[in-house]
Coordinates of C-alpha atoms and ligand atoms in Angstrom, one line a residue:
M202 CA 2.4 -6.7 -18.4
K203 CA -0.2 -3.9 -17.6
E204 CA -0.6 -4.4 -14.0
I205 CA 3.5 -3.8 -12.6
R206 CA 2.4 -1.1 -10.7
E207 CA 0.4 -2.5 -7.6
H208 CA -0.1 -1.5 -4.5
C209 CA -2.7 -3.5 -2.4
G210 CA -3.7 -4.8 0.7
I211 CA -3.7 -8.3 1.3
F212 CA -5.4 -10.3 4.2
G213 CA -5.2 -14.3 5.8
I214 CA -6.5 -15.7 8.5
F215 CA -6.6 -20.0 10.2
N216 CA -8.2 -22.3 12.1
V217 CA -11.4 -19.4 13.1
S218 CA -15.0 -20.0 12.2
E219 CA -16.3 -17.5 9.8
A220 CA -13.1 -16.6 8.4
A221 CA -14.9 -15.4 5.3
K222 CA -16.6 -13.2 7.1
L223 CA -12.7 -11.8 9.1
T224 CA -11.6 -11.9 5.9
Y225 CA -14.0 -8.9 5.0
L226 CA -13.8 -7.3 8.0
G227 CA -10.1 -6.9 7.5
L228 CA -10.1 -6.3 3.7
H229 CA -12.3 -3.1 4.7
A230 CA -10.1 -2.7 7.9
L231 CA -7.2 -2.4 5.2
Q232 CA -9.8 -0.5 2.2
H233 CA -7.3 2.9 1.7
R234 CA -4.7 0.4 0.0
G235 CA -7.0 -0.6 -2.9
Q236 CA -10.3 0.7 -4.5
E237 CA -10.8 -1.7 -7.4
G238 CA -11.3 -5.0 -6.9
S239 CA -11.6 -7.4 -3.9
G240 CA -11.9 -10.7 -3.0
I241 CA -11.8 -13.8 -0.9
V242 CA -10.9 -17.8 -1.1
T243 CA -11.6 -20.0 1.2
S244 CA -10.2 -23.1 2.7
T245 CA -13.5 -26.1 3.2
Y246 CA -13.4 -30.1 3.2
D247 CA -16.3 -31.5 1.3
E248 CA -17.0 -34.4 3.1
Q249 CA -19.7 -35.4 -0.2
K250 CA -17.4 -35.4 -2.6
Q251 CA -14.0 -36.2 0.1
R252 CA -11.8 -33.6 -1.3
W253 CA -11.0 -29.9 -0.3
M254 CA -12.2 -27.2 -2.2
M255 CA -11.2 -24.0 -2.6
P256 CA -14.5 -21.3 -3.1
S257 CA -14.0 -17.5 -4.0
H258 CA -15.6 -14.8 -4.8
K259 CA -14.4 -11.3 -6.4
D260 CA -15.8 -8.6 -8.7
H261 CA -14.1 -5.1 -9.2
G262 CA -15.4 -2.0 -6.1
L263 CA -15.1 -1.9 -2.7
V264 CA -15.2 -4.4 -0.2
L265 CA -18.7 -3.5 1.1
D266 CA -20.0 -3.4 -2.6
V267 CA -18.6 -6.8 -3.8
F268 CA -19.9 -8.6 -0.3
K269 CA -23.4 -7.0 -0.2
D270 CA -24.9 -10.2 -0.6
P271 CA -24.8 -12.0 3.0
H272 CA -25.9 -15.7 1.3
I273 CA -21.7 -15.4 -0.2
F274 CA -21.1 -16.1 3.9
E275 CA -24.0 -18.3 4.4
N276 CA -23.3 -21.0 1.4
K277 CA -20.3 -20.0 -0.8
L278 CA -17.5 -19.3 1.3
L279 CA -17.0 -21.4 4.4
G280 CA -14.4 -23.2 6.0
M281 CA -11.9 -22.0 8.6
S282 CA -8.9 -20.2 6.6
A283 CA -9.4 -17.6 4.4
I284 CA -7.1 -15.4 2.5
G285 CA -8.2 -11.5 0.7
H286 CA -7.1 -9.0 -1.5
N287 CA -7.8 -5.6 -2.0
R288 CA -6.6 -4.0 -5.7
Y289 CA -5.4 -1.0 -6.5
S290 CA -6.0 0.6 -9.5
T291 CA -3.4 1.3 -12.4
S292 CA -4.5 3.0 -15.2
G293 CA -4.3 0.1 -17.9
A294 CA -6.3 -3.5 -17.7
A295 CA -8.6 -2.3 -14.8
N296 CA -11.2 -3.6 -16.4
N297 CA -9.8 -7.4 -16.6
R298 CA -11.5 -9.6 -14.2
A299 CA -9.4 -11.6 -14.1
N300 CA -6.8 -9.7 -12.5
I301 CA -8.8 -9.0 -9.1
Q302 CA -7.0 -11.4 -6.7
P303 CA -6.5 -13.8 -4.7
L304 CA -5.0 -15.6 -7.6
K305 CA -6.4 -19.6 -7.3
V306 CA -4.6 -22.9 -8.9
H307 CA -5.7 -26.6 -8.8
Y308 CA -2.0 -28.7 -9.1
R309 CA -0.7 -31.2 -8.2
E310 CA -0.1 -30.7 -5.1
G311 CA -3.7 -30.0 -4.1
N312 CA -5.6 -26.3 -4.3
L313 CA -3.3 -23.2 -3.5
A314 CA -4.7 -19.9 -3.4
L315 CA -2.6 -16.4 -3.8
A316 CA -2.7 -12.8 -2.8
H317 CA 0.5 -10.6 -3.6
N318 CA 1.0 -6.9 -2.6
G319 CA 4.4 -5.2 -4.5
N320 CA 5.6 -5.1 -7.9
I321 CA 7.5 -8.3 -8.8
S322 CA 11.3 -6.1 -10.6
N323 CA 11.5 -9.4 -12.8
A324 CA 8.3 -10.3 -14.2
R325 CA 8.8 -9.3 -17.3
E326 CA 11.8 -11.4 -17.8
L327 CA 10.4 -14.4 -16.5
W328 CA 6.9 -14.2 -18.1
R329 CA 9.4 -14.2 -21.6
S330 CA 11.0 -17.6 -20.4
F331 CA 7.0 -18.8 -19.5
S332 CA 5.8 -17.8 -23.2
E333 CA 8.5 -19.4 -24.9
R334 CA 8.1 -22.9 -23.0
G335 CA 4.1 -22.6 -23.7
T336 CA 3.0 -21.6 -20.6
L337 CA -0.9 -20.0 -20.9
F338 CA -1.5 -17.6 -18.5
Q339 CA -5.0 -16.3 -17.1
S340 CA -3.7 -12.1 -16.5
T341 CA -2.0 -9.7 -17.1
S342 CA -0.8 -9.9 -13.4
D343 CA 3.1 -10.1 -12.4
S344 CA 1.3 -12.0 -9.8
E345 CA 0.7 -14.7 -11.7
I346 CA 4.0 -15.5 -12.3
V347 CA 4.8 -16.4 -8.8
L348 CA 1.7 -19.8 -9.0
H349 CA 3.3 -21.0 -12.5
L350 CA 6.8 -21.2 -10.8
I351 CA 5.3 -22.8 -7.7
A352 CA 3.7 -25.1 -9.7
Q353 CA 6.7 -25.9 -12.3
S354 CA 8.9 -26.2 -9.8
R355 CA 10.8 -29.4 -9.3
R356 CA 11.1 -29.8 -5.6
R357 CA 8.7 -32.7 -4.4
K358 CA 7.5 -31.2 -0.8
Q359 CA 5.0 -27.7 -1.0
I360 CA 7.4 -25.8 1.0
D361 CA 10.6 -26.5 -1.2
Q362 CA 8.3 -25.3 -4.2
I363 CA 7.0 -22.1 -2.7
I364 CA 10.7 -21.3 -1.3
D365 CA 12.4 -22.5 -5.0
A366 CA 9.5 -19.9 -6.6
V367 CA 10.7 -17.3 -4.6
S368 CA 13.8 -17.5 -4.6
Q369 CA 14.0 -16.6 -9.0
L370 CA 11.8 -13.0 -7.6
E371 CA 13.5 -9.3 -7.7
G372 CA 11.4 -6.9 -6.3
A373 CA 8.5 -6.2 -3.7
F374 CA 6.5 -8.9 -2.5
S375 CA 4.7 -9.6 0.3
L376 CA 2.4 -12.4 0.1
V377 CA -0.1 -14.9 1.2
L378 CA -0.8 -18.3 0.1
L379 CA -3.6 -20.3 1.1
T380 CA -2.9 -24.0 0.3
D381 CA -5.4 -27.0 1.5
T382 CA -3.8 -27.0 4.9
S383 CA -2.2 -24.0 6.1
L384 CA -1.6 -20.7 5.8
I385 CA 2.0 -18.9 4.7
A386 CA 3.0 -15.6 4.8
L387 CA 6.2 -14.5 3.0
R388 CA 8.0 -11.0 2.9
D389 CA 10.4 -10.3 -0.2
Q390 CA 14.4 -9.2 1.9
S391 CA 14.1 -5.9 1.8
G392 CA 11.4 -6.1 3.7
F393 CA 9.2 -3.4 1.0
R394 CA 5.9 -3.8 1.9
P395 CA 4.2 -4.4 5.3
L396 CA 3.5 -7.7 6.6
C397 CA 1.6 -8.8 10.3
L398 CA 1.0 -11.4 12.4
G399 CA -1.7 -11.3 15.2
R400 CA -3.6 -13.7 17.1
I401 CA -7.6 -13.8 17.3
K402 CA -9.7 -16.4 19.9
D403 CA -12.5 -18.2 18.5
P404 CA -15.5 -17.2 20.4
N405 CA -17.2 -20.7 19.9
T406 CA -13.9 -22.9 19.7
G407 CA -12.0 -21.1 22.0
S408 CA -9.2 -21.7 20.5
Y409 CA -6.5 -19.4 18.9
G410 CA -6.7 -18.4 15.3
Y411 CA -4.1 -16.4 13.6
C412 CA -4.6 -13.7 11.6
V413 CA -1.6 -12.1 8.8
A414 CA -2.5 -8.5 7.1
S415 CA -0.7 -5.3 5.5
E416 CA -1.8 -3.3 8.4
T417 CA -2.9 -3.6 12.5
C418 CA -5.9 -1.7 11.0
A419 CA -7.2 -4.8 9.9
F420 CA -6.6 -6.6 13.4
D421 CA -8.1 -4.2 15.9
L422 CA -11.5 -4.3 14.1
M423 CA -11.9 -8.2 14.4
G424 CA -10.2 -7.7 18.3
A425 CA -7.3 -9.6 17.0
E426 CA -4.0 -8.8 18.7
Y427 CA -0.9 -8.0 16.7
I428 CA 2.3 -10.9 18.1
R429 CA 5.1 -9.6 15.4
D430 CA 6.1 -8.6 11.8
V431 CA 6.5 -11.3 9.1
N432 CA 10.4 -10.5 8.9
P433 CA 11.7 -9.1 5.5
G434 CA 12.6 -12.6 4.0
E435 CA 10.8 -14.8 6.8
I436 CA 8.7 -17.8 4.4
L437 CA 6.3 -18.1 7.6
V438 CA 3.5 -21.0 7.6
I439 CA 1.0 -21.2 9.7
D440 CA -0.9 -24.9 10.3
R441 CA -2.2 -27.0 12.6
E442 CA 0.9 -28.4 13.6
G443 CA 2.4 -24.8 15.4
I444 CA -0.5 -23.6 16.6
E445 CA -0.6 -25.6 19.9
D446 CA 1.8 -23.9 21.4
E447 CA 2.2 -21.4 18.4
S448 CA 5.4 -23.1 17.2
F449 CA 5.1 -22.1 13.4
K450 CA 7.6 -22.7 11.3
S451 CA 9.5 -20.2 9.7
F452 CA 12.7 -20.3 6.0
D453 CA 14.5 -18.4 5.1
M454 CA 14.8 -17.0 2.0
P455 CA 18.3 -16.5 0.5
R456 CA 20.1 -13.2 1.4
K457 CA 21.1 -11.0 -1.8
Y458 CA 20.3 -7.4 -0.1
P459 CA 19.6 -5.1 2.6
V460 CA 16.4 -4.3 4.1
S461 CA 14.8 -1.3 2.7
Q462 CA 11.3 -1.2 4.2
C463 CA 9.3 1.1 1.8
V464 CA 9.4 5.2 3.7
F465 CA 6.3 6.0 1.5
E466 CA 4.7 3.2 3.7
Y467 CA 4.7 6.2 6.7
I468 CA 4.5 9.4 4.8
Y469 CA 1.4 8.9 2.9
F470 CA -0.1 5.3 2.2
S471 CA -0.3 3.8 5.5
R472 CA -3.1 4.4 7.9
P473 CA -2.3 6.1 11.2
D474 CA -3.9 4.0 13.8
S475 CA -1.6 1.5 12.1
M476 CA 1.6 -0.3 13.7
V477 CA 3.7 -0.8 10.4
F478 CA 7.7 -2.1 10.3
G479 CA 7.0 -2.3 13.8
E480 CA 6.2 1.3 14.7
M481 CA 3.0 3.2 15.2
V482 CA 2.3 5.8 11.7
D483 CA 1.3 8.2 13.7
K484 CA 3.9 8.4 15.7
V485 CA 6.6 9.0 12.3
R486 CA 4.2 10.7 10.8
R487 CA 4.2 13.4 13.2
K488 CA 7.8 13.6 13.7
I489 CA 7.8 14.2 9.8
G490 CA 6.0 17.1 10.4
K491 CA 8.3 17.6 13.3
Q492 CA 10.8 18.0 11.3
L493 CA 9.3 19.7 8.5
A494 CA 9.2 23.2 10.4
H495 CA 12.3 22.4 11.6
D496 CA 13.6 22.7 7.4
A497 CA 10.6 24.9 6.8
P498 CA 8.7 26.8 9.0
V499 CA 5.4 28.9 8.3
P500 CA 6.9 32.6 7.4
A501 CA 7.1 35.4 9.9
V502 CA 4.5 38.3 10.4
S503 CA 4.9 41.3 10.6
E504 CA 3.8 42.9 13.9
G505 CA -0.1 43.6 14.1
E506 CA -0.2 41.5 11.2
K507 CA -2.7 37.8 11.9
S508 CA -0.3 35.0 12.2
P509 CA -0.7 32.7 9.6
I510 CA -3.0 29.9 9.4
V511 CA -2.0 26.0 8.4
I512 CA -5.1 23.9 7.1
S513 CA -3.5 20.1 5.8
V514 CA -4.8 17.9 3.0
P515 CA -7.0 15.8 4.1
D516 CA -7.0 12.4 5.2
S517 CA -3.4 11.9 4.7
S518 CA -1.6 15.1 5.8
N519 CA -3.3 15.3 9.1
T520 CA -1.0 13.6 11.4
A521 CA 1.9 15.3 9.8
T522 CA 0.0 18.6 10.0
L523 CA -0.8 18.8 14.1
G524 CA 3.3 17.7 14.1
Y525 CA 4.2 21.0 12.1
V526 CA 1.9 23.3 13.9
S527 CA 2.9 22.1 17.6
E528 CA 6.7 22.6 16.3
C529 CA 6.0 25.8 14.9
I530 CA 4.5 27.4 18.0
K531 CA 8.4 25.7 19.8
L532 CA 9.9 26.7 17.5
G533 CA 9.0 30.9 17.4
F534 CA 7.0 30.8 14.5
P535 CA 2.8 31.2 16.1
C536 CA 0.5 29.8 13.9
R537 CA -3.2 27.9 14.6
Y538 CA -4.2 24.4 13.0
E539 CA -7.2 25.2 10.7
I540 CA -9.4 23.1 8.3
G541 CA -10.2 24.9 5.5
L542 CA -10.2 21.8 2.8
I543 CA -13.1 19.4 3.2
R544 CA -13.1 15.9 1.1
N545 CA -15.7 14.1 0.1
H546 CA -15.2 9.9 1.1
Y547 CA -17.0 8.8 -1.0
I548 CA -14.4 9.1 -4.3
G549 CA -11.4 7.3 -4.7
R550 CA -7.9 7.9 -4.5
T551 CA -7.1 11.3 -7.2
F552 CA -5.0 8.5 -8.9
I553 CA -7.8 5.7 -9.9
S554 CA -8.7 8.1 -13.1
P555 CA -6.9 7.3 -16.5
G556 CA -6.2 10.4 -18.3
Q557 CA -5.2 13.7 -17.3
N558 CA -8.6 15.4 -17.2
S559 CA -10.2 13.1 -15.5
R560 CA -7.5 13.6 -12.6
E561 CA -8.5 17.3 -12.6
T562 CA -12.1 16.5 -12.3
R563 CA -11.7 13.5 -9.5
V564 CA -9.3 16.0 -7.6
R565 CA -12.2 18.7 -8.1
L566 CA -15.1 16.3 -6.9
K567 CA -13.0 14.9 -3.4
F568 CA -12.1 18.5 -1.8
N569 CA -13.9 22.1 -1.0
T570 CA -12.8 24.8 1.1
V571 CA -14.2 26.4 3.8
N572 CA -14.0 30.0 2.6
G573 CA -15.2 31.6 6.2
V574 CA -11.6 30.2 7.7
L575 CA -9.4 31.1 4.0
K576 CA -10.5 35.1 3.5
D577 CA -7.9 37.4 3.7
R578 CA -5.5 35.0 6.3
I579 CA -2.1 33.6 5.5
V580 CA -2.4 30.4 4.3
V581 CA 0.0 27.5 4.7
I582 CA -1.0 23.9 3.0
V583 CA 0.5 20.9 4.0
D584 CA 0.5 18.0 1.6
D585 CA 2.4 14.6 2.3
S586 CA 3.6 14.4 -1.4
I587 CA 3.2 16.3 -5.0
V588 CA 3.8 13.6 -7.6
R589 CA 2.3 15.3 -11.0
G590 CA 1.3 18.5 -9.1
T591 CA -2.6 18.3 -10.0
T592 CA -3.4 18.2 -6.8
A593 CA -1.6 20.8 -5.4
R594 CA -2.1 22.9 -8.1
F595 CA -5.5 22.8 -8.0
L596 CA -6.2 23.7 -4.2
V597 CA -3.9 26.4 -4.8
N598 CA -6.2 27.8 -7.2
M599 CA -9.8 27.0 -4.9
I600 CA -7.4 28.8 -1.8
R601 CA -6.9 31.9 -4.0
E602 CA -10.9 32.0 -5.0
A603 CA -11.4 31.4 -1.7
G604 CA -10.0 35.0 -0.6
A605 CA -6.7 33.8 0.7
K606 CA -4.2 37.4 1.0
E607 CA -1.1 34.8 0.9
V608 CA -0.7 31.0 -0.3
H609 CA 2.6 28.7 1.6
F610 CA 3.0 25.3 0.4
R611 CA 4.8 23.0 2.2
I612 CA 5.8 19.4 1.6
S613 CA 6.3 16.4 4.6
S614 CA 8.7 14.0 2.1
P615 CA 11.5 15.3 -0.1
P616 CA 10.5 16.1 -4.3
V617 CA 9.6 13.1 -5.6
I618 CA 12.6 12.2 -8.3
S619 CA 12.7 9.0 -9.9
P620 CA 9.1 6.0 -10.4
C621 CA 8.4 3.6 -8.5
F622 CA 9.7 -0.3 -9.1
Y623 CA 8.1 -1.7 -6.0
G624 CA 4.9 -1.1 -5.7
M625 CA 4.0 2.7 -5.2
D626 CA 1.5 3.5 -8.0
F627 CA 3.8 6.9 -10.0
P628 CA 3.9 7.9 -12.9
S629 CA 7.0 7.5 -15.0
K630 CA 9.7 10.8 -14.3
D631 CA 9.1 12.9 -16.4
E632 CA 5.5 13.7 -15.2
L633 CA 6.6 13.3 -12.1
F634 CA 6.4 17.0 -11.1
A635 CA 9.1 18.2 -9.7
N636 CA 11.4 16.7 -12.3
Q637 CA 9.5 20.0 -15.3
F638 CA 10.9 22.5 -13.2
S639 CA 14.8 23.8 -12.8
D640 CA 14.6 25.1 -9.8
I641 CA 12.4 26.0 -6.6
D642 CA 10.7 29.4 -7.9
A643 CA 9.7 28.3 -11.2
M644 CA 8.3 25.4 -9.1
A645 CA 6.3 28.5 -7.3
E646 CA 5.0 30.6 -9.9
W647 CA 3.7 27.9 -11.7
L648 CA 1.9 26.5 -8.6
G649 CA 0.4 29.9 -8.3
V650 CA 2.1 30.2 -4.5
D651 CA 3.8 32.6 -2.8
S652 CA 6.3 30.3 -1.7
I653 CA 7.0 25.6 -1.5
A654 CA 9.8 24.1 0.7
Y655 CA 9.9 20.1 1.0
L656 CA 11.1 18.2 3.8
S657 CA 14.7 17.5 3.1
K658 CA 16.2 14.3 2.6
E659 CA 18.2 14.5 5.9
G660 CA 14.6 16.0 8.2
L661 CA 12.8 13.0 6.7
K662 CA 16.2 9.9 7.5
T663 CA 15.9 12.0 11.1
A664 CA 12.6 11.8 11.8
V665 CA 11.7 8.4 10.4
H666 CA 14.9 7.0 12.6
S667 CA 14.0 8.8 15.9
A668 CA 10.6 7.9 15.8
N669 CA 11.5 3.9 15.0
S670 CA 14.3 2.3 16.4
S671 CA 14.5 -0.4 14.5
P672 CA 17.9 -1.1 13.3
H673 CA 16.1 -1.8 9.3
G674 CA 17.3 0.4 6.7
Y675 CA 14.6 2.4 4.2
C676 CA 13.8 2.3 0.5
N677 CA 14.2 5.9 0.1
A678 CA 14.1 5.4 -4.3
C679 CA 11.6 7.6 -5.3
F680 CA 14.1 10.7 -3.4
T681 CA 17.0 9.5 -4.3
K682 CA 17.4 6.9 -7.6
E683 CA 19.1 5.3 -5.6
Y684 CA 17.2 1.4 -6.2
P685 CA 18.3 -0.9 -3.1
T686 CA 18.4 -3.8 -6.1
P687 CA 19.0 -4.5 -9.4
I688 CA 15.4 -3.0 -11.4
E689 CA 15.0 -3.2 -15.5
M690 CA 15.6 1.0 -15.4
G691 CA 14.2 2.3 -18.4
V692 CA 11.2 0.2 -19.2
T693 CA 7.7 2.6 -19.6
K694 CA 4.8 1.7 -17.9
E695 CA 3.0 0.7 -21.8
E696 CA 6.4 -1.4 -22.4
N697 CA 5.5 -3.0 -19.2
E698 CA 2.4 -4.5 -20.3
W699 CA 2.0 -7.9 -21.7
Ligands
AMP867 P1 -0.5 14.9 -7.5 O1 -1.5 15.5 -7.8 O2 -0.4 13.5 -8.9 O3 0.8 15.5 -7.0 O4 -0.8 14.1 -6.1 C1 -0.8 14.2 -5.1 C2 -1.2 13.3 -4.0 O5 -1.8 12.3 -3.9 C3 -0.7 13.6 -2.5 O6 -1.6 14.7 -2.2 C4 -1.1 12.8 -1.9 O7 -1.3 12.3 -0.7 C5 -1.3 11.4 -2.5 N1 -0.9 10.2 -3.2 C6 1.1 10.5 -3.2 N2 1.7 9.5 -3.9 C7 0.2 8.4 -3.8 C8 0.1 7.6 -5.4 N3 1.4 6.8 -5.4 N4 -1.1 6.8 -5.0 C9 -1.9 7.7 -5.3 N5 -1.6 8.8 -4.5 C10 -1.0 9.1 -4.3

């Protein structure tokens, strides 16, 4: 199964004019969650044919490119409800068009479309049993399995078919489903990936429409207001009946595991202007930066020496770096925040390119140094994480070439030591930077830095809980190897390809 490690952006909207255009805006705001491909499916009643239709448009590329032709919205993507998806690139089946979501089928209950964020960890097993029964697969995506489970369920009502299907899934899945008459939003019971509910007033009809999105930044762009998160294990049905008084039907999945939301959404993945898991990412990320200052402040300098400058790796480390600098100063370690690296925004994420060489090229294309800022200074560079180490090593080299006197590396997360089976795109265990060295000095030597220090696991926990008072727990498996649900351990990315 090629697409086992996906993190994506999903959006859905119900009961609003120009639903497709609003979905386009939502997907644009969620572009950081996936840049490989994008798609929208709408639901519309065709008076001539006297039946519901689900037109769709999807392609490889960024949202603005995929939907650059305005006629798509005027002539094709009609209707008052829609779902959309941004796909994240993995090195495998990047060219397979069939994997671009939303996926769409027609079965005995009518049309059904799906957009998925996460990673179904028992997909291989389910796929095998479907294949033995002769089920034909259109894509190599684990998300397609959900559609087969729904279509082949023996339950009579559609909502029961959906409950039946998702009860058989393990792992991470935030889903939006579009049926002919409803929008269904659900999160796996662990709540690995985020999903929130919002409300928007339709200027044409004056009535309210409802939307769901991976992150609230999608709501801000269209003037929608956040209502609440879709709860872990909740299946929320948004249909005409519930709209009047916002009394949407909500169903619970059978509970097997405690809630464990992905802490990496706070560390790296989500946008700081989003509310995720009920708290602003900016607030949590600043706290993480402050805690890093307690665990690993900037180096103390001798009298008469210029104090260190602290630079972030833009953009994902900016917020944590602000917290880090203010707390270092408070703790009596003088330093100054500086902009020493400039990022070219027109390059996708470093992970998009397959193969180590082109990954290096991508880092080189993505960052440049501001030499006047770095020359002759003690430079402390803050990054949110080290995964393979490609970015860190290359950046250190650049900063040295710019004339820095000393280079110190600080990471606002603990060492990543174990792959993610719930939707973060991490490489295999052996490829992870932190697993390749026996101690911190060996890491420093390979990176070419004067010192390196990580946020502690305890520190991360303290920071996140002090920023978000929710009693829900978090998944830290990438830092601890403690997976909150059973997973098919030892299965490599390649072995998971079908
Ligand atoms: P690496 O070069 O592999 O060490 O990549 C680390 C950089 O990639 C950090 O600067 C992070 O901001 C970013 N990063 C961390 N996790 C991921 C991920 N799952 N996918 C893409 N980029 C990531």
